[in-house]
Structures are given as structure tokens and as C-alpha cells.
Amino acid sequence: MLKPYTVVYPVMPARDEEERARLRPIGRNSELYHAAIHGFTDVVRAADEMGVWGVAAIEHHFWSEGYEVGPSPGILDAYWAAITKNIHVGTLGYVMSTQNPIRVAEETAIVNHLARGRSFVGFARGYQSRWTNVLGQHLGAAATKSPSAAIYNPQTQAAGFSTATTVAKDRDDDARNRAIFEENVEIVLKAWTQESFSHKGLNWQIPYPYDTGVVDWPLARAGVTQRLGAPGEVDEKTGATRRVSVVPAPYTRPHPPVFVAGSGSPETIAFCGRHGFIPTYFTSIASAGPLAEHYRQAAAASGHSFKPGQNQSLVRWIQIGRTEEDALNRIRAYDLDIWKNFYAAMGRRKVENDDYFGSLVNSGLFIFGTVESVRRQMIEQWKVFPAEYVALINHYAQTPKEVVIETLDLFMRHIKPALDEVIAGAHRAAA
């Protein structure tokens, strides 16, 4: 069965670029944000009622231009958990090259309890230098351009990105970012799954200092932690604290499902395979198809057996109209602004003769048309890659909540059943 989840990229709405410029910095417009954050509650409740599997927030900072105003996803997840009954709440994702992993483990465990197990956790590496470099400075992190993603991604190759064109700084930044990301995720996993743990790595010593432990913890001196804390926290001979116990443990054992956002780098896919995480492909089907098999092989090497597409997620933007032109008009109204001034401006999408609209519709990320056309296109893609999950990204509040709800409803009633059949057929064929 397909598990769709809607991902909100909170876009502060403007009629056009001129109004966005007139209201600058629109990302700090309290009235617009207040209306948007409360309006999305209606989307979450509607998605819950119609059986959508999940809803996800994002983590991004400093968006004065108003395109991704999503700095604190855990707060939104906790609120959404309180107002829903069945839908899973989560994040896509915590940017772990900038985070304190113990705080992430604690926060997501609490959300998992508030949701009574209806939560998932997403991790990402961080590609936006404006904020990744600032928030990650304590770890020496810099944003990654994911240079190896071009191996499987013709769109980035067409824009001039390849392993041959990257410079040494890009490769160094990517290696440093990945090392921080993987260590931080390792600590989150330890915190979730072990009663107490210690860690000595590239960036973290737990406890600190690692070599001596914490020698002045009063409750260890009084023998309280030895009697009431986790076994092994305190060295019985020296009285030093040698391990820490992160509380609470998650409600879901051993931990909530973990998604990892990626642009197609083989290293990220292999990392997901080793851990049994759910890779989330922000790529065209031409890129995702080969990566899906690469993931299955990496997962199998670590003892995880998955059917085709199982435990993997494709990312898509969809617009459904009464006619093809109606769907295209929705893209012009709701998606073209952010595509031109953010996605394409980041430089990883080829744009010829300032044809941003053509770049968008030919990106392989957007599926649009009538409901019959969108269903047909998605069936064709799922025959290539029968992904268990699909992230349906929306640009609310640039996209009105009524349109977001209508699109989800059409997807659930008219498209999801057909994709369920494709997935079931792929699993039967692989049996």
C-alpha cells in the first residue's frame, strides 16, 4: 500500500514578485505568518480525515524572502499530534550537520509520545549555505553541494554540475558535512536505543571530558545515580560518570521510522541502506530508478531485505486541474515564483533564455494535468519505481489551503488506489 505524506514548504503568499518586493522582508510579516500557520491546521485536519498517511514540516532558517519559513518543525509536529487521530506527524528533515543530536533525540522522542507512536523523523545534510554555515559553525559544518549526486542526476548535469566540475572546496565541504551528519545521526540512534551510552568521535565526547568522565557530579558522589540511574552510568571504582542516559526513550521501539532527504548521492543511499532508513528522492524517475536498486543492494548487505520500492520514498509536486491548461495556470500562480527565485536561482536547474516555466515543467519533479492525466503519469513512474512512500510537497500558503485540500482529496480518491495496485503487482512479481 502506498503511504502518501504531505510536506508543507511554508511560503508567505504574495500576488506577484512586485508585491513580494514591496512587503520585504515578507518572511518577517507577522500578520501573514500568523494567518498561514493557523490556516494550515485545516489542511492537517482534512488530511487526517481523508486517510493521508503523514504530514511533515521542514527545517530551514533565515528566509527573509518568505519561501521556506520553517525554523522549528518539532513544535509544529507536537501541535499537529494534539489535533489529529490517525495521521503520522514528522519532519523532512532535521539538518543534522547543524544540530545538537541529543536535543534532537529528546525532542523527537517526546513528539513520538505525544503522537502515541504516530510520528516519523527525517534527517537532512544541509545545502543552504546562508544558514547551514551559521548554525553549523560550532561543528565546523558548511553546506554541501552534494557533488556526487550528479552521477545519477541528469538535471544537475545539464545545469553544469558533475564530479569533474566540482572544486576542492566543494569536495572538502561535502566530506566534512557528511562526517558531521553521520556522527550526529549515530548519536541520535544511541540515545534512542540504549539505556546509557558513551561516545568519542570527531566532534563529540560523551561524557565530557571523555577520558576522565565527569568527576564532580554530586549525585554520583552521594551514590544516588549508582542506585537509581541506569546501570553503568557511574564507574564503581572512581565514582566518575562514564555514560549518559538520554530520557525519555521513544514510545515506538526501537525508534520511529527514519527518512533521509537526498538529491541522489550514492553515499547517502548506501548510508540509508546500512541503517534501514527510508531514502527520500528529490529527483526525476530517471535518477530514482537506478538509485532504488542501489539502495536494495546496500540494505541487503546489512541484513535488510526489501521488496522493490519498499522502504523508499519518491518526492513529487502535483497540480490537478479541470483541464491541462487549468493545471498549468495553477503552477503559474502557486509554484513558478518559488521555482524562479529559489529552486532555479540555487543553480542546480538548467534555465535557457529565462524560460523558468519550461524549466519547471520539464524538471521531472512536477506532475500536472487533469486527474486522469496525473494518474496515468504516476502509474508510469510507479511501474519503474514502486515506491512505498510519496512525499507530496505543497507551497502553502502561496497555494491556498482550499487547493491543497482539494488536491489531496483527488489524489486519495482517484490516484492512490491505482498506485496501490502497481505496488502490489511489483511485489507479486518479485516473490
Short mmCIF file of C-alpha atoms in Angstrom, two decimals:
data_model
loop_
_atom_site.label_atom_id
_atom_site.label_comp_id
_atom_site.label_asym_id
_atom_site.label_seq_id
_atom_site.Cartn_x
_atom_site.Cartn_y
_atom_site.Cartn_z
CA MET A 1 0.00 0.00 0.00
CA LEU A 2 1.21 3.47 -0.86
CA LYS A 3 1.82 5.76 2.11
CA PRO A 4 1.41 9.39 0.99
CA TYR A 5 2.53 12.25 3.19
CA THR A 6 2.11 15.93 2.52
CA VAL A 7 5.11 18.20 3.16
CA VAL A 8 4.47 21.87 3.70
CA TYR A 9 7.05 24.38 2.45
CA PRO A 10 5.59 27.44 4.21
CA VAL A 11 5.58 30.18 1.56
CA MET A 12 4.34 33.59 2.63
CA PRO A 13 1.79 34.49 -0.05
CA ALA A 14 2.12 37.36 -2.49
CA ARG A 15 0.15 38.23 -5.61
CA ASP A 16 3.33 38.60 -7.65
CA GLU A 17 7.01 39.45 -7.35
CA GLU A 18 6.24 43.13 -7.12
CA GLU A 19 4.13 42.62 -4.02
CA ARG A 20 6.75 40.30 -2.53
CA ALA A 21 9.32 43.06 -3.05
CA ARG A 22 7.01 45.72 -1.65
CA LEU A 23 6.47 43.67 1.54
CA ARG A 24 10.13 42.81 2.02
CA PRO A 25 11.19 41.16 4.21
CA ILE A 26 7.94 39.25 3.82
CA GLY A 27 9.33 36.34 5.84
CA ARG A 28 9.05 38.55 8.94
CA ASN A 29 5.49 39.68 8.21
CA SER A 30 3.75 38.64 11.42
CA GLU A 31 0.23 39.01 10.04
CA LEU A 32 0.90 36.76 7.06
CA TYR A 33 2.73 34.16 9.11
CA HIS A 34 0.02 34.15 11.78
CA ALA A 35 -2.67 33.54 9.18
CA ALA A 36 -0.61 30.87 7.43
CA ILE A 37 0.32 28.86 10.50
CA HIS A 38 -3.27 28.72 11.72
CA GLY A 39 -4.72 28.13 8.27
CA PHE A 40 -2.62 25.03 7.77
CA THR A 41 -4.41 23.48 10.74
CA ASP A 42 -7.38 23.00 8.40
CA VAL A 43 -5.14 21.15 5.93
CA VAL A 44 -3.79 18.85 8.64
CA ARG A 45 -7.25 18.01 9.97
CA ALA A 46 -8.60 17.38 6.46
CA ALA A 47 -5.64 15.13 5.62
CA ASP A 48 -6.22 13.21 8.84
CA GLU A 49 -9.88 12.67 8.00
CA MET A 50 -9.23 11.52 4.43
CA GLY A 51 -6.63 8.90 5.46
CA VAL A 52 -3.39 10.54 4.33
CA TRP A 53 -0.53 8.63 5.98
CA GLY A 54 1.52 11.61 7.15
CA VAL A 55 2.19 15.32 7.32
CA ALA A 56 5.68 16.79 7.56
CA ALA A 57 7.26 20.10 8.47
CA ILE A 58 10.70 21.23 7.29
CA GLU A 59 13.72 22.85 8.90
CA HIS A 60 15.08 25.97 7.22
CA HIS A 61 16.12 29.34 8.59
CA PHE A 62 16.64 32.99 7.62
CA TRP A 63 14.10 33.02 4.78
CA SER A 64 13.53 36.77 4.64
CA GLU A 65 12.22 36.30 1.09
CA GLY A 66 9.40 34.22 2.56
CA TYR A 67 9.86 30.98 0.62
CA GLU A 68 10.59 28.42 3.37
CA VAL A 69 9.56 29.85 6.72
CA GLY A 70 10.02 26.67 8.74
CA PRO A 71 12.54 27.07 11.57
CA SER A 72 11.06 24.83 14.31
CA PRO A 73 9.47 21.67 12.93
CA GLY A 74 9.22 19.84 16.25
CA ILE A 75 6.86 22.46 17.64
CA LEU A 76 4.53 22.03 14.67
CA ASP A 77 4.67 18.24 14.97
CA ALA A 78 3.70 18.40 18.64
CA TYR A 79 0.75 20.68 17.86
CA TRP A 80 -0.41 18.59 14.91
CA ALA A 81 -0.24 15.43 17.02
CA ALA A 82 -2.60 17.03 19.52
CA ILE A 83 -5.29 17.87 16.95
CA THR A 84 -5.30 14.62 14.94
CA LYS A 85 -6.22 10.98 15.47
CA ASN A 86 -4.62 8.84 12.77
CA ILE A 87 -2.13 10.77 10.64
CA HIS A 88 1.62 10.47 11.29
CA VAL A 89 3.46 13.71 12.05
CA GLY A 90 7.10 14.26 11.23
CA THR A 91 9.88 16.34 9.79
CA LEU A 92 11.75 16.27 6.50
CA GLY A 93 14.06 16.91 7.97
CA TYR A 94 16.26 17.96 10.87
CA VAL A 95 19.50 19.25 9.32
CA MET A 96 21.89 17.13 11.32
CA SER A 97 25.10 18.85 10.25
CA THR A 98 23.96 21.83 12.37
CA GLN A 99 22.11 20.14 15.21
CA ASN A 100 22.80 19.01 18.75
CA PRO A 101 21.98 15.30 18.33
CA ILE A 102 20.98 14.74 21.95
CA ARG A 103 18.44 17.56 21.74
CA VAL A 104 17.06 16.05 18.53
CA ALA A 105 16.78 12.62 20.17
CA GLU A 106 14.96 14.10 23.16
CA GLU A 107 12.60 16.29 21.15
CA THR A 108 11.61 13.60 18.67
CA ALA A 109 11.08 11.06 21.47
CA ILE A 110 8.67 13.47 23.19
CA VAL A 111 6.80 14.08 19.93
CA ASN A 112 6.61 10.32 19.47
CA HIS A 113 4.90 10.04 22.87
CA LEU A 114 2.55 12.95 22.22
CA ALA A 115 1.55 11.29 18.95
CA ARG A 116 1.20 7.89 20.65
CA GLY A 117 3.59 6.42 18.12
CA ARG A 118 2.16 8.28 15.10
CA SER A 119 5.39 10.06 14.25
CA PHE A 120 8.40 9.77 12.00
CA VAL A 121 11.73 11.54 11.91
CA GLY A 122 13.53 12.93 8.89
CA PHE A 123 17.20 13.83 8.61
CA ALA A 124 18.94 16.03 6.03
CA ARG A 125 22.50 17.18 5.45
CA GLY A 126 22.06 20.91 4.72
CA TYR A 127 22.57 22.54 1.35
CA GLN A 128 21.66 26.19 2.02
CA SER A 129 24.90 27.98 2.90
CA ARG A 130 23.27 31.14 4.27
CA TRP A 131 22.02 29.33 7.35
CA THR A 132 23.85 25.98 7.41
CA ASN A 133 27.20 27.73 7.72
CA VAL A 134 25.89 29.94 10.55
CA LEU A 135 24.06 27.35 12.64
CA GLY A 136 26.70 24.71 11.96
CA GLN A 137 29.71 26.84 12.83
CA HIS A 138 30.16 25.25 16.26
CA LEU A 139 30.83 21.95 14.48
CA GLY A 140 32.75 23.44 11.57
CA ALA A 141 29.97 22.49 9.16
CA ALA A 142 29.42 24.07 5.77
CA ALA A 143 26.57 23.49 3.34
CA THR A 144 27.05 20.70 0.85
CA LYS A 145 26.54 20.90 -2.90
CA SER A 146 26.32 17.08 -2.98
CA PRO A 147 28.75 16.80 -5.91
CA SER A 148 28.40 13.04 -6.28
CA ALA A 149 24.63 13.36 -6.81
CA ALA A 150 25.34 14.31 -10.42
CA ILE A 151 26.34 10.70 -11.13
CA TYR A 152 22.68 9.69 -11.29
CA ASN A 153 21.06 13.08 -11.88
CA PRO A 154 20.87 14.31 -15.48
CA GLN A 155 19.14 17.54 -14.39
CA THR A 156 22.12 18.65 -12.30
CA GLN A 157 24.50 17.54 -15.05
CA ALA A 158 22.61 19.68 -17.55
CA ALA A 159 23.00 22.67 -15.22
CA GLY A 160 26.77 22.19 -15.25
CA PHE A 161 27.26 20.16 -12.07
CA SER A 162 29.34 17.00 -12.23
CA THR A 163 32.09 15.30 -10.30
CA ALA A 164 34.50 16.69 -12.89
CA THR A 165 33.45 20.31 -12.43
CA THR A 166 33.50 20.45 -8.63
CA VAL A 167 36.34 22.30 -6.97
CA ALA A 168 38.36 21.16 -4.00
CA LYS A 169 36.38 23.35 -1.58
CA ASP A 170 33.11 21.73 -2.66
CA ARG A 171 34.54 18.27 -2.10
CA ASP A 172 36.04 19.24 1.25
CA ASP A 173 32.80 20.87 2.41
CA ASP A 174 30.84 17.82 1.35
CA ALA A 175 33.17 15.41 3.16
CA ARG A 176 33.11 17.48 6.34
CA ASN A 177 29.34 17.88 6.19
CA ARG A 178 28.84 14.15 5.69
CA ALA A 179 31.17 13.23 8.55
CA ILE A 180 29.29 15.54 10.94
CA PHE A 181 25.92 14.32 9.69
CA GLU A 182 26.74 10.64 10.10
CA GLU A 183 28.25 11.07 13.57
CA ASN A 184 25.27 13.10 14.77
CA VAL A 185 22.81 10.52 13.45
CA GLU A 186 24.84 7.79 15.17
CA ILE A 187 24.45 9.64 18.47
CA VAL A 188 20.69 10.02 17.97
CA LEU A 189 20.41 6.27 17.41
CA LYS A 190 22.41 5.53 20.55
CA ALA A 191 20.29 7.95 22.56
CA TRP A 192 17.07 6.36 21.30
CA THR A 193 18.02 2.72 21.72
CA GLN A 194 20.49 2.36 24.61
CA GLU A 195 19.70 2.69 28.31
CA SER A 196 23.01 4.53 28.63
CA PHE A 197 25.86 5.13 26.23
CA SER A 198 29.22 6.75 25.73
CA HIS A 199 30.70 8.19 22.56
CA LYS A 200 34.03 9.50 21.36
CA GLY A 201 34.07 10.76 17.82
CA LEU A 202 35.17 13.53 15.52
CA ASN A 203 33.05 16.22 17.16
CA TRP A 204 31.55 14.83 20.34
CA GLN A 205 32.80 13.40 23.60
CA ILE A 206 30.05 11.87 25.74
CA PRO A 207 30.51 12.27 28.65
CA TYR A 208 32.83 15.25 28.58
CA PRO A 209 35.71 15.03 29.08
CA TYR A 210 35.65 11.51 27.74
CA ASP A 211 38.98 10.30 29.12
CA THR A 212 38.18 11.07 32.75
CA GLY A 213 34.40 11.23 32.72
CA VAL A 214 32.50 13.79 34.78
CA VAL A 215 34.23 13.75 38.15
CA ASP A 216 32.12 16.28 40.04
CA TRP A 217 28.54 15.04 39.63
CA PRO A 218 27.11 15.37 43.17
CA LEU A 219 24.59 12.55 42.80
CA ALA A 220 27.37 10.16 41.92
CA ARG A 221 29.31 11.26 44.99
CA ALA A 222 26.20 10.61 47.08
CA GLY A 223 25.64 7.22 45.44
CA VAL A 224 22.22 8.22 44.11
CA THR A 225 22.91 7.63 40.41
CA GLN A 226 24.52 4.26 41.18
CA ARG A 227 21.32 3.16 42.95
CA LEU A 228 18.65 4.83 40.84
CA GLY A 229 20.16 5.64 37.46
CA ALA A 230 21.00 3.42 34.52
CA PRO A 231 23.48 0.60 35.12
CA GLY A 232 26.98 1.61 34.09
CA GLU A 233 26.46 5.36 34.23
CA VAL A 234 28.95 5.69 37.10
CA ASP A 235 32.29 3.91 37.37
CA GLU A 236 32.01 1.95 40.61
CA LYS A 237 35.72 2.34 41.37
CA THR A 238 36.32 6.03 40.61
CA GLY A 239 32.83 7.47 41.05
CA ALA A 240 33.15 9.27 37.70
CA THR A 241 30.19 9.47 35.36
CA ARG A 242 31.22 7.38 32.35
CA ARG A 243 27.93 7.08 30.43
CA VAL A 244 24.78 9.18 29.98
CA SER A 245 21.15 8.11 29.84
CA VAL A 246 19.00 10.18 27.46
CA VAL A 247 15.37 10.41 28.53
CA PRO A 248 12.70 9.76 27.55
CA ALA A 249 13.05 6.71 25.33
CA PRO A 250 10.77 6.80 22.28
CA TYR A 251 7.27 5.36 22.50
CA THR A 252 7.96 3.40 19.28
CA ARG A 253 10.60 0.73 19.76
CA PRO A 254 13.35 0.70 18.82
CA HIS A 255 12.64 4.14 17.32
CA PRO A 256 10.28 5.96 14.95
CA PRO A 257 10.69 5.45 11.18
CA VAL A 258 13.61 7.47 9.84
CA PHE A 259 13.55 9.24 6.46
CA VAL A 260 16.64 10.80 4.89
CA ALA A 261 16.23 13.58 2.33
CA GLY A 262 18.65 13.45 -0.57
CA SER A 263 19.37 14.66 -4.07
CA GLY A 264 20.70 11.32 -5.22
CA SER A 265 24.24 10.95 -3.90
CA PRO A 266 25.27 7.26 -3.80
CA GLU A 267 26.88 7.74 -0.38
CA THR A 268 23.58 8.84 1.15
CA ILE A 269 21.75 5.90 -0.42
CA ALA A 270 24.34 3.47 0.92
CA PHE A 271 24.10 5.08 4.38
CA CYS A 272 20.32 4.60 4.34
CA GLY A 273 20.71 1.00 3.26
CA ARG A 274 23.11 0.17 6.08
CA HIS A 275 20.71 1.53 8.69
CA GLY A 276 17.41 0.51 7.12
CA PHE A 277 16.43 4.17 6.81
CA ILE A 278 13.96 5.38 4.18
CA PRO A 279 15.74 7.30 1.40
CA THR A 280 13.69 10.18 0.02
CA TYR A 281 14.49 11.03 -3.59
CA PHE A 282 14.22 14.66 -4.70
CA THR A 283 14.95 13.52 -8.24
CA SER A 284 13.32 12.59 -11.52
CA ILE A 285 12.28 9.00 -12.13
CA ALA A 286 15.29 8.61 -14.45
CA SER A 287 17.53 9.23 -11.45
CA ALA A 288 15.47 7.48 -8.80
CA GLY A 289 15.16 4.20 -10.72
CA PRO A 290 18.86 3.23 -10.58
CA LEU A 291 19.21 4.57 -7.04
CA ALA A 292 16.34 2.36 -5.86
CA GLU A 293 18.19 -0.80 -6.81
CA HIS A 294 21.43 0.56 -5.37
CA TYR A 295 19.56 1.02 -2.09
CA ARG A 296 18.17 -2.52 -2.08
CA GLN A 297 21.66 -3.93 -2.60
CA ALA A 298 23.15 -1.81 0.18
CA ALA A 299 20.30 -2.75 2.51
CA ALA A 300 20.66 -6.46 1.73
CA ALA A 301 24.37 -6.31 2.52
CA SER A 302 23.43 -5.14 6.02
CA GLY A 303 20.73 -7.74 6.55
CA HIS A 304 17.69 -5.71 5.45
CA SER A 305 15.52 -7.44 2.87
CA PHE A 306 13.16 -5.16 0.96
CA LYS A 307 10.87 -5.76 -1.99
CA PRO A 308 11.13 -3.40 -4.99
CA GLY A 309 10.31 0.13 -3.83
CA GLN A 310 9.71 -0.96 -0.25
CA ASN A 311 11.05 1.37 2.46
CA GLN A 312 11.75 4.09 -0.12
CA SER A 313 10.12 7.43 -0.87
CA LEU A 314 9.73 9.46 -4.03
CA VAL A 315 9.12 13.22 -3.87
CA ARG A 316 6.66 14.92 -6.18
CA TRP A 317 4.87 18.24 -6.63
CA ILE A 318 1.45 17.74 -8.20
CA GLN A 319 -1.13 20.15 -9.58
CA ILE A 320 -4.51 18.83 -10.70
CA GLY A 321 -6.87 20.97 -12.76
CA ARG A 322 -10.17 20.56 -14.55
CA THR A 323 -8.17 20.82 -17.77
CA GLU A 324 -4.48 20.68 -18.66
CA GLU A 325 -4.42 24.48 -19.00
CA ASP A 326 -6.09 24.87 -15.62
CA ALA A 327 -3.32 22.79 -14.02
CA LEU A 328 -0.66 24.87 -15.78
CA ASN A 329 -2.31 28.06 -14.57
CA ARG A 330 -2.13 26.73 -11.02
CA ILE A 331 1.59 26.14 -11.47
CA ARG A 332 1.99 29.70 -12.71
CA ALA A 333 0.08 31.07 -9.73
CA TYR A 334 1.40 28.86 -6.95
CA ASP A 335 4.76 27.36 -7.97
CA LEU A 336 6.53 29.50 -10.56
CA ASP A 337 7.59 32.26 -8.15
CA ILE A 338 9.44 29.91 -5.80
CA TRP A 339 10.86 27.95 -8.73
CA LYS A 340 12.31 31.06 -10.36
CA ASN A 341 13.54 32.85 -7.27
CA PHE A 342 14.65 29.86 -5.20
CA TYR A 343 14.94 26.46 -6.87
CA ALA A 344 16.37 27.69 -10.17
CA ALA A 345 18.30 30.53 -8.51
CA MET A 346 20.22 27.92 -6.48
CA GLY A 347 21.86 26.99 -9.80
CA ARG A 348 21.09 23.27 -9.98
CA ARG A 349 18.42 23.58 -12.68
CA LYS A 350 19.19 24.45 -16.29
CA VAL A 351 17.28 27.52 -17.45
CA GLU A 352 17.58 28.61 -21.07
CA ASN A 353 16.59 32.08 -22.27
CA ASP A 354 14.98 32.84 -18.90
CA ASP A 355 12.35 30.17 -19.56
CA TYR A 356 11.69 29.36 -15.91
CA PHE A 357 8.28 27.91 -16.65
CA GLY A 358 9.74 25.48 -19.18
CA SER A 359 12.48 24.55 -16.74
CA LEU A 360 9.86 23.76 -14.10
CA VAL A 361 7.53 21.65 -16.22
CA ASN A 362 10.46 19.68 -17.68
CA SER A 363 12.18 19.09 -14.33
CA GLY A 364 10.75 15.62 -13.77
CA LEU A 365 9.65 16.69 -10.28
CA PHE A 366 6.25 18.17 -11.13
CA ILE A 367 3.28 16.09 -12.27
CA PHE A 368 0.34 18.09 -13.55
CA GLY A 369 -2.80 17.87 -15.63
CA THR A 370 -6.30 16.52 -15.19
CA VAL A 371 -6.82 13.85 -12.56
CA GLU A 372 -6.80 11.21 -15.31
CA SER A 373 -3.53 12.56 -16.73
CA VAL A 374 -1.83 12.76 -13.33
CA ARG A 375 -2.96 9.23 -12.51
CA ARG A 376 -1.56 7.95 -15.82
CA GLN A 377 1.78 9.71 -15.33
CA MET A 378 2.16 8.43 -11.79
CA ILE A 379 1.27 4.86 -12.79
CA GLU A 380 4.01 5.01 -15.43
CA GLN A 381 6.54 6.23 -12.85
CA TRP A 382 5.50 3.69 -10.22
CA LYS A 383 5.92 0.89 -12.75
CA VAL A 384 9.57 1.94 -12.92
CA PHE A 385 9.91 2.53 -9.19
CA PRO A 386 7.05 1.24 -6.98
CA ALA A 387 7.92 3.44 -4.01
CA GLU A 388 6.19 2.63 -0.73
CA TYR A 389 6.02 6.32 0.21
CA VAL A 390 5.40 9.52 -1.72
CA ALA A 391 6.11 13.00 -0.39
CA LEU A 392 3.57 15.40 -1.87
CA ILE A 393 5.11 18.83 -1.43
CA ASN A 394 2.87 21.88 -1.36
CA HIS A 395 3.70 25.58 -1.39
CA TYR A 396 1.06 26.63 1.11
CA ALA A 397 0.22 29.46 1.78
CA GLN A 398 1.11 30.66 -1.73
CA THR A 399 -1.10 27.74 -2.68
CA PRO A 400 -4.45 28.40 -0.93
CA LYS A 401 -5.45 25.83 1.66
CA GLU A 402 -8.59 25.00 -0.33
CA VAL A 403 -6.43 23.97 -3.29
CA VAL A 404 -4.10 21.90 -1.11
CA ILE A 405 -7.07 20.07 0.43
CA GLU A 406 -8.74 19.54 -2.95
CA THR A 407 -5.55 18.13 -4.44
CA LEU A 408 -5.04 15.71 -1.55
CA ASP A 409 -8.67 14.59 -1.80
CA LEU A 410 -8.40 13.92 -5.53
CA PHE A 411 -5.14 12.07 -5.01
CA MET A 412 -6.53 9.85 -2.25
CA ARG A 413 -9.77 9.01 -4.11
CA HIS A 414 -8.62 8.75 -7.72
CA ILE A 415 -4.85 8.16 -7.83
CA LYS A 416 -3.71 6.28 -4.73
CA PRO A 417 -5.86 3.17 -5.45
CA ALA A 418 -4.19 2.77 -8.85
CA LEU A 419 -0.72 3.10 -7.34
CA ASP A 420 -1.65 0.55 -4.66
CA GLU A 421 -2.33 -1.92 -7.48
CA VAL A 422 1.02 -1.18 -9.15
CA ILE A 423 2.90 -1.72 -5.88
CA ALA A 424 1.06 -4.97 -5.14
CA GLY A 425 1.82 -6.22 -8.65
CA ALA A 426 5.51 -5.40 -8.32
CA HIS A 427 5.69 -7.29 -5.02
CA ARG A 428 3.91 -10.31 -6.52
CA ALA A 429 6.31 -10.35 -9.45
CA ALA A 430 9.30 -10.24 -7.10
CA ALA A 431 8.01 -13.01 -4.82
#
